[in-house]
Each structure stands twice: as structure tokens, then as C-alpha cells.
Short mmCIF file of C-alpha atoms and ligand atoms in Angstrom, two decimals:
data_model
loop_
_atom_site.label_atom_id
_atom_site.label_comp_id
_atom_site.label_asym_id
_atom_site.label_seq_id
_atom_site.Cartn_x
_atom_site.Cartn_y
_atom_site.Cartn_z
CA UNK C 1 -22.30 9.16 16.85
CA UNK C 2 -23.67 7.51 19.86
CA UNK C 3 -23.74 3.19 18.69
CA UNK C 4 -22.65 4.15 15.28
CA UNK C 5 -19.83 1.88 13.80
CA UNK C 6 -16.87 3.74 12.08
CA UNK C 7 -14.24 2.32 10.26
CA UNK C 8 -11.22 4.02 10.00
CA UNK C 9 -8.18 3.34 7.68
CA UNK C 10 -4.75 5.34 9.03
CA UNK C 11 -1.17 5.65 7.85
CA UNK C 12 0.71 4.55 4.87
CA UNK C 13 1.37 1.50 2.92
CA UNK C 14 4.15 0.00 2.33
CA UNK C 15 5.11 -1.67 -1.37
CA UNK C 16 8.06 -4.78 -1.12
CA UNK C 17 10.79 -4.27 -3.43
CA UNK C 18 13.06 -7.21 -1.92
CA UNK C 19 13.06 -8.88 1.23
CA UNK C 20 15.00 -5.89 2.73
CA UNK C 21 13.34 -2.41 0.94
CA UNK C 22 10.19 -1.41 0.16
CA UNK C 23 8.63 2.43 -0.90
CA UNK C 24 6.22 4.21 1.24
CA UNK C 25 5.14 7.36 2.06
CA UNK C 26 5.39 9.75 4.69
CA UNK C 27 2.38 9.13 6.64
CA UNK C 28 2.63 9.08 10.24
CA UNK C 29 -1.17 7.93 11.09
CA UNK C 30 -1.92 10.66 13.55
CA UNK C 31 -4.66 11.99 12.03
CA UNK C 32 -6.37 8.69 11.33
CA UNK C 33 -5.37 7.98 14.66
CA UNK C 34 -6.91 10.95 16.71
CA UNK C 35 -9.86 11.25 14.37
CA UNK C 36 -10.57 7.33 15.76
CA UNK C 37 -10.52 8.43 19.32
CA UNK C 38 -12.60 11.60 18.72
CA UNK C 39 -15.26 9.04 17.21
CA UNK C 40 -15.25 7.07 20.04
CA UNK C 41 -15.43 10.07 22.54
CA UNK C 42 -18.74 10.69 20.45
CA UNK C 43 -19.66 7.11 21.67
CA UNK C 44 -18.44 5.70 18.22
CA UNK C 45 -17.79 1.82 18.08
CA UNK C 46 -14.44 2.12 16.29
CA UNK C 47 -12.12 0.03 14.38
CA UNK C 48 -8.99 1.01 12.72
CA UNK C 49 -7.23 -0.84 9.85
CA UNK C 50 -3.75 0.69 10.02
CA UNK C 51 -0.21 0.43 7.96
CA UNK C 52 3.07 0.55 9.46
CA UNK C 53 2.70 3.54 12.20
CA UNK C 54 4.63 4.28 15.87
CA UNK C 55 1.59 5.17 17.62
CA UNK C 56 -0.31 3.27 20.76
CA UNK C 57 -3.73 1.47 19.96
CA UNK C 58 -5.75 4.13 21.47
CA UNK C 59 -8.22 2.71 24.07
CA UNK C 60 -11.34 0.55 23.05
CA UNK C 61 -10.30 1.05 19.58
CA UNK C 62 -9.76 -2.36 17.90
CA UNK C 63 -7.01 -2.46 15.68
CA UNK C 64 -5.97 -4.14 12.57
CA UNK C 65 -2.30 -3.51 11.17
CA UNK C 66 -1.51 -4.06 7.13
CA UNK C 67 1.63 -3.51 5.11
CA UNK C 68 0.38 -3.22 1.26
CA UNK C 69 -1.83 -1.55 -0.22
CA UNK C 70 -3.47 -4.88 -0.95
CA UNK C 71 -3.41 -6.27 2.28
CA UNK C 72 -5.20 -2.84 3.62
CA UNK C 73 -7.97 -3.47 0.78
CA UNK C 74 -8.37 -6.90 1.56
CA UNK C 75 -8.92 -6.58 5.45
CA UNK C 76 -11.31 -3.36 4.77
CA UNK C 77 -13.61 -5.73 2.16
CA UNK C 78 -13.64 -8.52 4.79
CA UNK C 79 -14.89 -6.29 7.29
CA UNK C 80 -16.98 -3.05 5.48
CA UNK C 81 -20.56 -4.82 5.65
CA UNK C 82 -20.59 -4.50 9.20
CA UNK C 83 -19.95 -0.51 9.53
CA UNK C 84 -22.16 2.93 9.02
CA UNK C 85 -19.02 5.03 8.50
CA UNK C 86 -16.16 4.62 6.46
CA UNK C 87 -13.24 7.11 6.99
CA UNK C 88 -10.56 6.85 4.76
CA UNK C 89 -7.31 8.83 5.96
CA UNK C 90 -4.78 6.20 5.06
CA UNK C 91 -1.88 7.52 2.21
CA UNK C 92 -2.50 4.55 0.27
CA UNK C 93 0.30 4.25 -2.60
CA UNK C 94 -0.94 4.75 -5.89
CA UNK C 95 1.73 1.73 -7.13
CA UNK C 96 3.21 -1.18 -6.32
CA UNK C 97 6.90 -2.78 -8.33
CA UNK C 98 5.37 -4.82 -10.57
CA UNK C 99 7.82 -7.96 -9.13
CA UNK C 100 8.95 -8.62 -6.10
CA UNK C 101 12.89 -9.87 -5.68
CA UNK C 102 12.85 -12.93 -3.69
CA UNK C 103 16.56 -12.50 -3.15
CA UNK C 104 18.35 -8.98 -2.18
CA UNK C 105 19.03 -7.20 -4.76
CA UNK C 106 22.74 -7.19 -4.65
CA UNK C 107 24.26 -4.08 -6.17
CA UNK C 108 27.09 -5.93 -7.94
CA UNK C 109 24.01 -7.39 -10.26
CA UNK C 110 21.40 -4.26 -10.86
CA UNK C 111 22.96 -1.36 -9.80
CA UNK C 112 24.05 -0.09 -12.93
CA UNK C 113 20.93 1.29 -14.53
CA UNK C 114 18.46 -0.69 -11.95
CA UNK C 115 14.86 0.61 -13.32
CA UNK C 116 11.83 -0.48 -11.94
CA UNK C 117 8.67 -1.24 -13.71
CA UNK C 118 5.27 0.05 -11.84
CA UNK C 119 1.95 -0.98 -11.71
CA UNK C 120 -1.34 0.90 -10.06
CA UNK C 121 -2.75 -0.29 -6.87
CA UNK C 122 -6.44 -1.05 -6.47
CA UNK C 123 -8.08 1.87 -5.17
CA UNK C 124 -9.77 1.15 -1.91
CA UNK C 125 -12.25 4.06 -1.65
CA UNK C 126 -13.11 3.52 -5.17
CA UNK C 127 -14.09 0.14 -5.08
CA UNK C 128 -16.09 0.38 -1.39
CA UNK C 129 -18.27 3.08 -2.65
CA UNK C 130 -19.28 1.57 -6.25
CA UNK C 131 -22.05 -0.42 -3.48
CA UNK C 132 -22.01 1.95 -1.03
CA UNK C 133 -25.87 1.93 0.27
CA UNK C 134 -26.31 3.56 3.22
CA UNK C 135 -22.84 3.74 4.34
CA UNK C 136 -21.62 6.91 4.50
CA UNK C 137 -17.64 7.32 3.02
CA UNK C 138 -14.94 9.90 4.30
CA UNK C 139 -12.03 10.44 1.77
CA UNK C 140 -8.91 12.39 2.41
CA UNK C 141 -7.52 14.46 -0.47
CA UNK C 142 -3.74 15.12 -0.19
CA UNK C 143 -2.92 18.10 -2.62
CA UNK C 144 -0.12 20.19 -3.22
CA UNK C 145 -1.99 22.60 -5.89
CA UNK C 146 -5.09 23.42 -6.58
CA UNK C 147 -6.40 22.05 -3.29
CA UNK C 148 -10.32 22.66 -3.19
CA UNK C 149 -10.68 21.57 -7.13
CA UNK C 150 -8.50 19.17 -7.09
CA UNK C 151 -10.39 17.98 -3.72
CA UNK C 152 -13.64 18.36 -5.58
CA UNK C 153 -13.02 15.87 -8.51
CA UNK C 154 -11.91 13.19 -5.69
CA UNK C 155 -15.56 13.51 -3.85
CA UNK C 156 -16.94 13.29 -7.03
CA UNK C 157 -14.25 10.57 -8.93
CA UNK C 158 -14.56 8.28 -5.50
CA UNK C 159 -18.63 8.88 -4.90
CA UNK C 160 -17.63 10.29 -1.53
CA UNK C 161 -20.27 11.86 1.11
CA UNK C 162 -17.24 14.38 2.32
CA UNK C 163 -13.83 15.29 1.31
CA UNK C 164 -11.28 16.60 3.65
CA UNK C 165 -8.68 18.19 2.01
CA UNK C 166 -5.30 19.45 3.29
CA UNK C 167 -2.20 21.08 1.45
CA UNK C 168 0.83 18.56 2.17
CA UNK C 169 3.52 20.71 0.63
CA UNK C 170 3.19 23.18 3.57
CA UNK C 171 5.39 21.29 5.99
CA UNK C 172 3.73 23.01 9.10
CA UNK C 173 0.36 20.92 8.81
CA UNK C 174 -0.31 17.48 7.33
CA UNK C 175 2.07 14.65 6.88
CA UNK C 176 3.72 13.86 10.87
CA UNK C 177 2.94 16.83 11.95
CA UNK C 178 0.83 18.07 14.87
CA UNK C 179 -1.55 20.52 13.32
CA UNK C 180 -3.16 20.46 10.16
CA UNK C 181 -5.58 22.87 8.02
CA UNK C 182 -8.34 21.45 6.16
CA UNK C 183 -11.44 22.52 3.80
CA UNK C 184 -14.47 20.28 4.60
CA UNK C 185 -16.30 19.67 1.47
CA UNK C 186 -19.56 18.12 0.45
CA UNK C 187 -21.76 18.21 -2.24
CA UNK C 188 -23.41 21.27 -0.79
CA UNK C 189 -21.04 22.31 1.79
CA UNK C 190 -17.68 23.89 1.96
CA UNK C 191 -16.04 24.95 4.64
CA UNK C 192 -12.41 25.83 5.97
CA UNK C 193 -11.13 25.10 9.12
CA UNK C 194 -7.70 27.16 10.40
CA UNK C 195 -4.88 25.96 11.40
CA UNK C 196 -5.05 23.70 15.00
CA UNK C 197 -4.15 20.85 16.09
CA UNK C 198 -5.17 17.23 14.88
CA UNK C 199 -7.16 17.03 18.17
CA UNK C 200 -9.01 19.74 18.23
CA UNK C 201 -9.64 19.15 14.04
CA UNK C 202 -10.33 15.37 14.86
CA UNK C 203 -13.34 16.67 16.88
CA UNK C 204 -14.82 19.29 14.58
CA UNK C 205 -14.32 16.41 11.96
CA UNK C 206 -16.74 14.25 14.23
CA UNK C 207 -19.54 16.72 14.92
CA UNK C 208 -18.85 17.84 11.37
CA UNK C 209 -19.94 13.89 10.76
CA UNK C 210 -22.68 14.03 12.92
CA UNK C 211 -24.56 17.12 11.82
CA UNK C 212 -24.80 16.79 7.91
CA UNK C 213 -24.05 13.28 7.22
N1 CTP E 1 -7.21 6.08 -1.51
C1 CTP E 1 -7.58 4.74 -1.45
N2 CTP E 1 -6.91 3.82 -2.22
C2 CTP E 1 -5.90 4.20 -3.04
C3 CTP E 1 -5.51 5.57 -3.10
C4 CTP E 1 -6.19 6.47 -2.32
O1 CTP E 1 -8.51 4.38 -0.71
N3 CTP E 1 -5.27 3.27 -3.76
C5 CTP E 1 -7.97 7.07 -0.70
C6 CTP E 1 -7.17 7.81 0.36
O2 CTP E 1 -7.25 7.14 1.62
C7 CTP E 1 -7.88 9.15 0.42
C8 CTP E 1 -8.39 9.36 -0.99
O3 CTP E 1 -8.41 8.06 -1.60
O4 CTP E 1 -8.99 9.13 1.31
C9 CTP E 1 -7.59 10.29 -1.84
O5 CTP E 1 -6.23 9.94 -1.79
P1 CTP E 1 -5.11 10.84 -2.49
O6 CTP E 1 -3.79 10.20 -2.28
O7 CTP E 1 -5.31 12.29 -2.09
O8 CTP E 1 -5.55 10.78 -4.01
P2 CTP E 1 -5.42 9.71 -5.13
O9 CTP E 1 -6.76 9.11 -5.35
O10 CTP E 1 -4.30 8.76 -4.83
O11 CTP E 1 -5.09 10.62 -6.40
P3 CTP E 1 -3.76 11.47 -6.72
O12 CTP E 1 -2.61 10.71 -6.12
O13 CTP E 1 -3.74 11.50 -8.22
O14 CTP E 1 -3.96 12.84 -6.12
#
């Protein structure tokens, strides 16, 4: 990965309901996080465009932090011309309230039957590879079912060169945890890496990169 530029997107986003509340996920970041160092241990130029996460800017990483979903598909746009790689591992929400309370919500007022209306978020993946020419995209697949097909549709759905997918209902891997237990899958390729940690994963992840990509 030697010169390359990767872009990496890491954590979740976070969606304003008032001035005080807003709906996220759980994301932590740490796999967007250690897969960005592992690039740059491969001699990777790396940036990372990250939502609201409590982890240290690793070294020589430049870093970019978001809230929204929109912000986080504004700042990759600005930016995507300039990279080779583009890994996705951000939990992007899906939706957004469809207004934003300038005022608290004050539960004298709504509480009694507060509904919400939703509406979709762009999807950032989506959009970057409808042009993607030779830049080659990354997309996470977070499953709870059905893991590898449901993984499968995504790298097709979203254009993707790879899809790393992970089961998130098994609370010993994936969202803020240490470990994690993926299925690497490409067009041609598919291939299932045991449970280990993020850092040792965040480096076959890399050299996964580097050989078939
Ligand atoms: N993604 C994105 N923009 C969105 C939603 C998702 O860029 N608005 C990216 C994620 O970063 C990930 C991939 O798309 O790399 C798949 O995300 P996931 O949450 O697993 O799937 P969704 O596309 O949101 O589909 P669903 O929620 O129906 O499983």
C-alpha cells in the first residue's frame, strides 16, 4: 500500500432531534480506527472522516470529525477525487427526523403520544461508487441474519470491490468490542476470518487490500 491514498470513514452518525437529543448508533469507531493505522503501517497515506468517537487521532493519520450523516457525505464528496481507496466502516444511519426542534422539546407539550416522522439518509457508498473509476471501494455489511447473502446483495447493491461482513447480534465481536469475525467477500473471493482481535483483523484486512484489489 506503499504511497497509496486511503480514505477511511469510522464510527457512527449522529441525527438532531432538538438542541439537546439526537439518535445514533452503537458504533464505537475502533475498527475504522485500527484498520486506518494498519494502512498506514503498510505505508498508506491515510485520512479518516470520523463521527462522534472517544478514540485518539492515531499518528500521521489526518482526521476529519462529522456529526450527520450528511455532514459525513458532504466532507467525503469534497475530498474522494484525491484518493485510490475508499473504506467505508462508518454505521451510517439509514434516517434522519424529518424536522429538527429548534426549541427542547418540553414534555409538558409532546409527550403524550410524541411520534416522529422519518426520512432516509443519502447513502454515501452508493452515491461514491455510481463514478467510481479506478478507485477501489471497501463497504462494511452489518448483519444480524443471513450474513454472507445478505453481505452479497450489499457488494453488489453498492458496486463494491469487497465486502466485509460481520454478525453484530453476537455481542462478543463487532459493535465496541475488541475482537471481531468477518467473511471477506469479493466478486470471486470469499473467505472467513476467525475470531481475533481488530488489530490483528485490521492487518489481514490490509494485505487482504493489497493482494487482490
Ligand atoms: N453506508 C453508507 N451510507 C449509508 C448507509 C450505509 O455509506 N447511508 C455504508 C456503510 O458504511 C457500510 C455499508 O454501507 O460500509 C453497509 O452498511 P449497512 O448498515 O450494513 O447496510 P445498509 O446499506 O444501511 O442496509 P441495511 O441497513 O438495510 O442492512
Amino acid at each position: 500500500m506503499a504511497g497509496k491514498k486511503i480514505l477511511i470513514t469510522a464510527g457512527p452518525t449522529r441525527e438532531k432531534i432538538d438542541p439537546v437529543r439526537y439518535i445514533s448508533n452503537r458504533s464505537s469507531g475502533k475498527m475504522g480506527f485500527s484498520i486506518a493505522e494498519a494502512a498506514r503501517d503498510e505505508g498508506g497515506l491515510v485520512s479518516l472522516i470520523s463521527g462522534p468517537v472517544s478514540l485518539k487521532t492515531p499518528d500521521e493519520i489526518e482526521r476529519i470529525d462529522v456529526e450527520s450523516a450528511d455532514e459525513m457525505f458532504k466532507e467525503v464528496n469534497k475530498v474522494i477525487n484525491n484518493f485510490d481507496f475508499f473504506i467505508s466502516t462508518a454505521a451510517v444511519a439509514d434516517f434522519k427526523p424529518e424536522k429538527i426542534e429548534n426549541q427542547k422539546i418540553k414534555k409538558d407539550m409532546k409527550a403524550v403520544n410524541l411520534s416522529m416522522e422519518f426520512i432516509e439518509n443519502k447513502d454515501i457508498l452508493k452515491s461514491i461508487s455510481k463514478n467510481k473509476g479506478d478507485l477501489k471501494i471497501i463497504g462494511f455489511a452489518a448483519e444480524t441474519q443471513d450474513i454472507k447473502e445478505n453481505a452479497k446483495k450489499k457488494l453488489n447493491e453498492k458496486n463494491l470491490d469487497l465486502i466485509i461482513a460481520n454478525d453484530v447480534s453476537d455481542s462478543s465481536i463487532g459493535f465496541d468490542s475488541d475482537e471481531n469475525e468477518v467473511y471477506l467477500i469479493t466478486e470471486k473471493i470469499e473467505k472467513k476470518i476467525e475470531k481475533i482481535s481488530k488489530k490483528k483483523l485490521s492487518r489481514s484486512i490490509i494485505e487482504f487490500i493489497a493482494k487482490y484489489l
